[in-house]
Structure formats: C-alpha cells, structure tokens
XYZ file of N, CA and C in Angstrom:
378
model
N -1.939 20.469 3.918
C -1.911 19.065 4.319
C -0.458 18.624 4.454
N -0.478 17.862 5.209
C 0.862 17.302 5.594
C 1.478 15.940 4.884
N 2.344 15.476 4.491
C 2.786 14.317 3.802
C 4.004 13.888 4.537
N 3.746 12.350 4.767
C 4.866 11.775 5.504
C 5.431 11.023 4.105
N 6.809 10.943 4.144
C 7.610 9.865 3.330
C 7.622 8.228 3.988
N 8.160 7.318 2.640
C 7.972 6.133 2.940
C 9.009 6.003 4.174
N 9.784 6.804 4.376
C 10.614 6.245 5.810
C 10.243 6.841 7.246
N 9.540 7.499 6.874
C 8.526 7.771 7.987
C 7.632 6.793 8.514
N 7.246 6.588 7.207
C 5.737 5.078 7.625
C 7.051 4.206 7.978
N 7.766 3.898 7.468
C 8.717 2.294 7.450
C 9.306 2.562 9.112
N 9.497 3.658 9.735
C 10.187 3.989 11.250
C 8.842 3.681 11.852
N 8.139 4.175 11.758
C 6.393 3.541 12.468
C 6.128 2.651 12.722
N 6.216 1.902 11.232
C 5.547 0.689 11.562
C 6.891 -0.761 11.878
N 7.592 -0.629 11.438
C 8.628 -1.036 12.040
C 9.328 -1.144 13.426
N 9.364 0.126 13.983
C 9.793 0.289 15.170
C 11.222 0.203 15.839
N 12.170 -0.078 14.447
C 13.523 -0.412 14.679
C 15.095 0.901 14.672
N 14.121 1.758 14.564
C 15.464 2.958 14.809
C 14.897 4.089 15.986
N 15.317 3.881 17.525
C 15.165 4.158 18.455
C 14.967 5.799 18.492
N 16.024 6.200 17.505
C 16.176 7.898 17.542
C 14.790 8.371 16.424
N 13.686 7.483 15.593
C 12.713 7.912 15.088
C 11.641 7.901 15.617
N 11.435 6.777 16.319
C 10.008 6.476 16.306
C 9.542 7.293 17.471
N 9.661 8.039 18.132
C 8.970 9.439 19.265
C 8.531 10.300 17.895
N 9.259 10.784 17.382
C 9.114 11.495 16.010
C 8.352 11.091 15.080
N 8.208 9.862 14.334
C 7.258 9.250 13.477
C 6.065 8.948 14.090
N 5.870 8.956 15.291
C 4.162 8.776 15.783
C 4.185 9.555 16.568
N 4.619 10.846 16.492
C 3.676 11.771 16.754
C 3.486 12.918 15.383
N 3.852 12.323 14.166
C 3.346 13.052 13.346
C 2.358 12.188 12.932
N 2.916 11.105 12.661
C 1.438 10.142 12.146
C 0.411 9.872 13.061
N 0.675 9.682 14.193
C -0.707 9.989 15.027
C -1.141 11.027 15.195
N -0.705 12.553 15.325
C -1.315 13.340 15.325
C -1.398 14.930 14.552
N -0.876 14.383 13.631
C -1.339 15.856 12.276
C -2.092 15.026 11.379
N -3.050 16.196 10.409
C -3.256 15.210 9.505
C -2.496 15.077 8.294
N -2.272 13.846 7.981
C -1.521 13.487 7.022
C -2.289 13.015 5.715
N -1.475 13.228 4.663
C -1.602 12.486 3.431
C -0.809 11.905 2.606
N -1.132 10.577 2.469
C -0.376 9.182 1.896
C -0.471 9.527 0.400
N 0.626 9.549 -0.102
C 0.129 9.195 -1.970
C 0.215 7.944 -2.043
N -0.055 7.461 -3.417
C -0.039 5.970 -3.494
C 1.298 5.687 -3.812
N 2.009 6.760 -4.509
C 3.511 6.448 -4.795
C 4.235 5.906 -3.363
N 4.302 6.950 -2.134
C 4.518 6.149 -1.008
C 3.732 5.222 -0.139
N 2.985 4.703 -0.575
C 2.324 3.349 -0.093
C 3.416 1.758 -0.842
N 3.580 2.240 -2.124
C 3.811 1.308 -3.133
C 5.065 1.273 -2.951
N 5.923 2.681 -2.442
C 7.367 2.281 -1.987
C 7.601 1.480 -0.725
N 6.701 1.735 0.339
C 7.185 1.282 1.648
C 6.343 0.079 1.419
N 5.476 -0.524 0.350
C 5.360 -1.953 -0.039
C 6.692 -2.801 -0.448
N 6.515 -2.394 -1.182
C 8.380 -2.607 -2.050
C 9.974 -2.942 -1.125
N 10.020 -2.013 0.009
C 10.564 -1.840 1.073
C 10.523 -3.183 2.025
N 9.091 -2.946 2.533
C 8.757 -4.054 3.608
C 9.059 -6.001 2.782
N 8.401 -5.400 1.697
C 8.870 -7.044 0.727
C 10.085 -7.329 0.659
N 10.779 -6.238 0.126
C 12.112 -6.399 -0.294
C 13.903 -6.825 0.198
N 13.422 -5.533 1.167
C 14.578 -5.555 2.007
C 14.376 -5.824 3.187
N 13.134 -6.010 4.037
C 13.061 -6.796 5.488
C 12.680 -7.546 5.315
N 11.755 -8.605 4.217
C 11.428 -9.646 4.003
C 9.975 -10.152 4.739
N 9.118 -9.207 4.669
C 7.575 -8.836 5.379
C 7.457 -9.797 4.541
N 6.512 -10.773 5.115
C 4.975 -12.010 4.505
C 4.528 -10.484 3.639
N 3.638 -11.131 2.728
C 3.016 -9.748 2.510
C 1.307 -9.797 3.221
N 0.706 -11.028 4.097
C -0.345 -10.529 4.944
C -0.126 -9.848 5.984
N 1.370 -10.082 6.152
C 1.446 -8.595 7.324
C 1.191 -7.426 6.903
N 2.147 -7.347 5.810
C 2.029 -5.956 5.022
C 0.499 -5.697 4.791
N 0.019 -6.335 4.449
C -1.353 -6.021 4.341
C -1.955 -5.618 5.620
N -2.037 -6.048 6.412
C -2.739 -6.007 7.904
C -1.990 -4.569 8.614
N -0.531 -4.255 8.819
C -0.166 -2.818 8.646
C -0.542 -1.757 8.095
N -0.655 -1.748 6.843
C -0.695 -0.937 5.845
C -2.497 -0.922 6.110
N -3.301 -1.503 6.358
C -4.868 -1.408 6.236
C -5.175 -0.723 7.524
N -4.366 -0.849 8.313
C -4.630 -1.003 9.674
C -4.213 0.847 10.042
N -3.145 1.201 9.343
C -2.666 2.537 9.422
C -3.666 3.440 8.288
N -4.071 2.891 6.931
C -5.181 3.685 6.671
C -6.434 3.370 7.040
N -6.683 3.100 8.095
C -7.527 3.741 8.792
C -7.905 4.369 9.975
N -6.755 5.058 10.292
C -6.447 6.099 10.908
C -7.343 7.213 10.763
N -7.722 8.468 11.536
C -8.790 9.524 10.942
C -8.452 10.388 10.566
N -6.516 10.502 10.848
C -6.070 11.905 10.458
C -5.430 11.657 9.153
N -5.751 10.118 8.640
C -4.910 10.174 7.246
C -5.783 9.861 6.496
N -5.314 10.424 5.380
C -6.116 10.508 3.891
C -4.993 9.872 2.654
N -5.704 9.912 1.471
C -5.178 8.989 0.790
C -6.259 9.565 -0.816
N -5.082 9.501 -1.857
C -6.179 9.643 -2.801
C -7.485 8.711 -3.116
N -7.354 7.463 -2.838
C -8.466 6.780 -2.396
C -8.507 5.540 -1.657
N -8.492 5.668 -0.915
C -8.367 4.174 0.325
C -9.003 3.110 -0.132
N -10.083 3.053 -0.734
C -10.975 1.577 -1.039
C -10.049 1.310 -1.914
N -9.362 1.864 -3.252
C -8.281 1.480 -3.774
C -6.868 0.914 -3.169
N -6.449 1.456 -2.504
C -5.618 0.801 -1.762
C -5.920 0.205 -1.149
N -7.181 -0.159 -0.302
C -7.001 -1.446 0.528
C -7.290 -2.639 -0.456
N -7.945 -2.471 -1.527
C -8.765 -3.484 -2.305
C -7.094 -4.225 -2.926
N -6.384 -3.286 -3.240
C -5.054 -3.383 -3.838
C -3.522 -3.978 -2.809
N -4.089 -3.881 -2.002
C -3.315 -4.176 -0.777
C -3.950 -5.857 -0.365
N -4.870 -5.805 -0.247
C -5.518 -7.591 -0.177
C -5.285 -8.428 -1.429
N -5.581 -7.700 -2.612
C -5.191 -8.434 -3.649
C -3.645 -8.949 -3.521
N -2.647 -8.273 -2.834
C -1.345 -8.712 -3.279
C -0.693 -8.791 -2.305
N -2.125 -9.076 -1.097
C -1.658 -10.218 0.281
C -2.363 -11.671 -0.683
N -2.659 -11.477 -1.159
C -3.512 -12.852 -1.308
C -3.130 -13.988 -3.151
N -2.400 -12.732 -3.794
C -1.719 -13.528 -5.046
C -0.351 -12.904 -5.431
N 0.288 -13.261 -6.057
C 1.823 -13.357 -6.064
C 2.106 -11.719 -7.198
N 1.342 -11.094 -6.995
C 1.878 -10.017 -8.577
C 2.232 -9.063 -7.896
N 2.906 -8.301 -8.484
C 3.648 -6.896 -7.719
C 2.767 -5.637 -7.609
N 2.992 -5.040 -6.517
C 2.042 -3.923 -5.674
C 1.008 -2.941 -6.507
N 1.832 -2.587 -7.826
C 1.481 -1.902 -8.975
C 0.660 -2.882 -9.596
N 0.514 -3.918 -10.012
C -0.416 -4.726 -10.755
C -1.259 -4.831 -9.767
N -1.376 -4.807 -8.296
C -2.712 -4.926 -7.851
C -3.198 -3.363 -7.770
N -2.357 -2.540 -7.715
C -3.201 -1.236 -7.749
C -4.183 -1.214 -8.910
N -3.427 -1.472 -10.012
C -3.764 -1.751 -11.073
C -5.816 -2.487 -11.363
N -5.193 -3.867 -10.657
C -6.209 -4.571 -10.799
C -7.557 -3.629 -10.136
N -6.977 -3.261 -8.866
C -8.172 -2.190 -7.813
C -8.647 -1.593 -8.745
N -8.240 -0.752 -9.659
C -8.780 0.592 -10.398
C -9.770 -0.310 -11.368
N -9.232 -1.146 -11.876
C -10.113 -2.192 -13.140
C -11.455 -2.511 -12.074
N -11.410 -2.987 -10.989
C -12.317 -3.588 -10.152
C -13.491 -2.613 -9.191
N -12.690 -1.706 -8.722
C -13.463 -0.618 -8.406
C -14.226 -0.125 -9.016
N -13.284 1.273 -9.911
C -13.898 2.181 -10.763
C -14.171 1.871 -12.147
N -13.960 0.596 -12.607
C -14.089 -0.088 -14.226
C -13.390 0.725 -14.794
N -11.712 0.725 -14.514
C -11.462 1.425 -15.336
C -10.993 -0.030 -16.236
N -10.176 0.221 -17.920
C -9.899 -0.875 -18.746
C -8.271 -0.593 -18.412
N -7.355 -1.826 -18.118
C -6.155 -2.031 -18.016
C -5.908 -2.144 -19.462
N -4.460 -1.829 -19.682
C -4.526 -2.132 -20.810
C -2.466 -3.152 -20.837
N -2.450 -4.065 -20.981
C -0.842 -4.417 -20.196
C -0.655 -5.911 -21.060
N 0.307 -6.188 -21.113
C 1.349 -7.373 -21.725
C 1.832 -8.475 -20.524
N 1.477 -8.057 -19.404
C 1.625 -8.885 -18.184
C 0.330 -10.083 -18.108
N 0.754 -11.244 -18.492
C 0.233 -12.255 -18.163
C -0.835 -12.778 -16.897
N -0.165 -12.555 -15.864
C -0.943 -12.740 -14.937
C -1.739 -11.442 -14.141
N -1.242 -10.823 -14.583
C -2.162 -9.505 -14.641
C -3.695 -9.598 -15.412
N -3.378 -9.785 -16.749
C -4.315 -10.108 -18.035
C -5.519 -11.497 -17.142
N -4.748 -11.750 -16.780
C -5.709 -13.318 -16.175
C -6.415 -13.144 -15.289
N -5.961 -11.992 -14.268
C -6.868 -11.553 -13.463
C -7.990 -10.796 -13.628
N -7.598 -9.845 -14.795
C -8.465 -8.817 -15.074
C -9.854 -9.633 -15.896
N -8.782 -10.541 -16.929
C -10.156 -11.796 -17.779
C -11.309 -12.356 -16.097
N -10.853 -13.154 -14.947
C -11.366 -13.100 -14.285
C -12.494 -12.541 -14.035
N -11.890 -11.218 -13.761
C -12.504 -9.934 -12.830
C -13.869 -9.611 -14.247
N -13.279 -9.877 -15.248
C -14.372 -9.489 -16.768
C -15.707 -10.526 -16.601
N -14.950 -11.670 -16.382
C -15.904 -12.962 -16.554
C -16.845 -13.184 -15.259
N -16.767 -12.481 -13.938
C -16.981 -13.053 -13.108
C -18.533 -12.508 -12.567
C-alpha cells in the first residue's frame, strides 16, 4: 500500500505550488493510497494553523478526499465523525478524534480537558 504525507495532501488540496500538483494528483488520484490518522491530524493542524482554513472547509476537503475509492484510512467513519465534530465546535483535531472513538466504538475517554469532558458527559447523557 502506498502512503502519501501531509504535504502531499496539503499540495492537492491546496493547489498553490505549481511544480507539485501534476505530481500530487496523480498519485492521489490514481494509486491506492493510505491515510493514517497521524497525517490527517497534521494537514488539519496545517490548514488551521498556518493558512488560516475556516475549519468547515477543512471539513468539506478532508471528507470530500476520503471518499475517494483508492484511499483507505484506518477508519473513515472515525474520521469523518471527527472531522464534523471540529467543523462544528471549537476543540482541537485530537479531542474530536477522540470524541469519534467515545461515540462510535464506546470506547471510555479518559482526560483532564474540560471541554472535552463536557462533550463526552453529553455524548453519556444523550
């Protein structure tokens, strides 16, 4: 299996360095690839950080590229579930992965983060 890095996805979906992007989509469009979540969560981090992405774009990118047919992902309903969560409330990429795994697969968070904790009480109560 093939693995692209976060500056691979970030030349893709971006489109801003002329000498990549022939190169970045035609591996991401056509080998198959596999995303870890570590580089999902960097080129989150990335797009927030240093280009200053809304994060419903980021969301709408990032959902929009896994679901692609040649890419895989250790689990996509996790990441997208985790990717809407943190288009839609203010906590960092890792606390919604976070929250996904609590919400999905029940797993138990276990964390000192406040608004993390509030979500998950939520997600308990609801």
């Amino acid at each position: 299996m093939n693995i692209v890095d976060a500056n691979m996805i970030l030349r893709y979906l971006l489109q801003d360095a002329i000498q990549f992007i022939d190169q970045a989509s035609e591996k991401i469009e056509n080998y198959p690839i596999f995303i870890p979540n570590e580089v999902i969560t960097e080129v989150v981090y990335v797009l927030e950080k240093v280009y200053k992405v809304d994060r419903p774009l980021i969301y709408d990118s990032l959902r929009n590229l896994l679901t692609y047919s040649n890419i895989t992902t250790h689990d996509r309903s996790i990441l997208v579930e985790a990717l809407k969560v943190y288009s839609e409330i203010k906590i960092d990429f890792v606390d919604s992965l976070l929250f996904a795994y609590s919400k999905i697969e029940g797993h138990t968070v276990f964390t000192f983060d406040k608004k993390l904790n509030q979500l998950l009480d939520e997600l308990r109560n609801a």
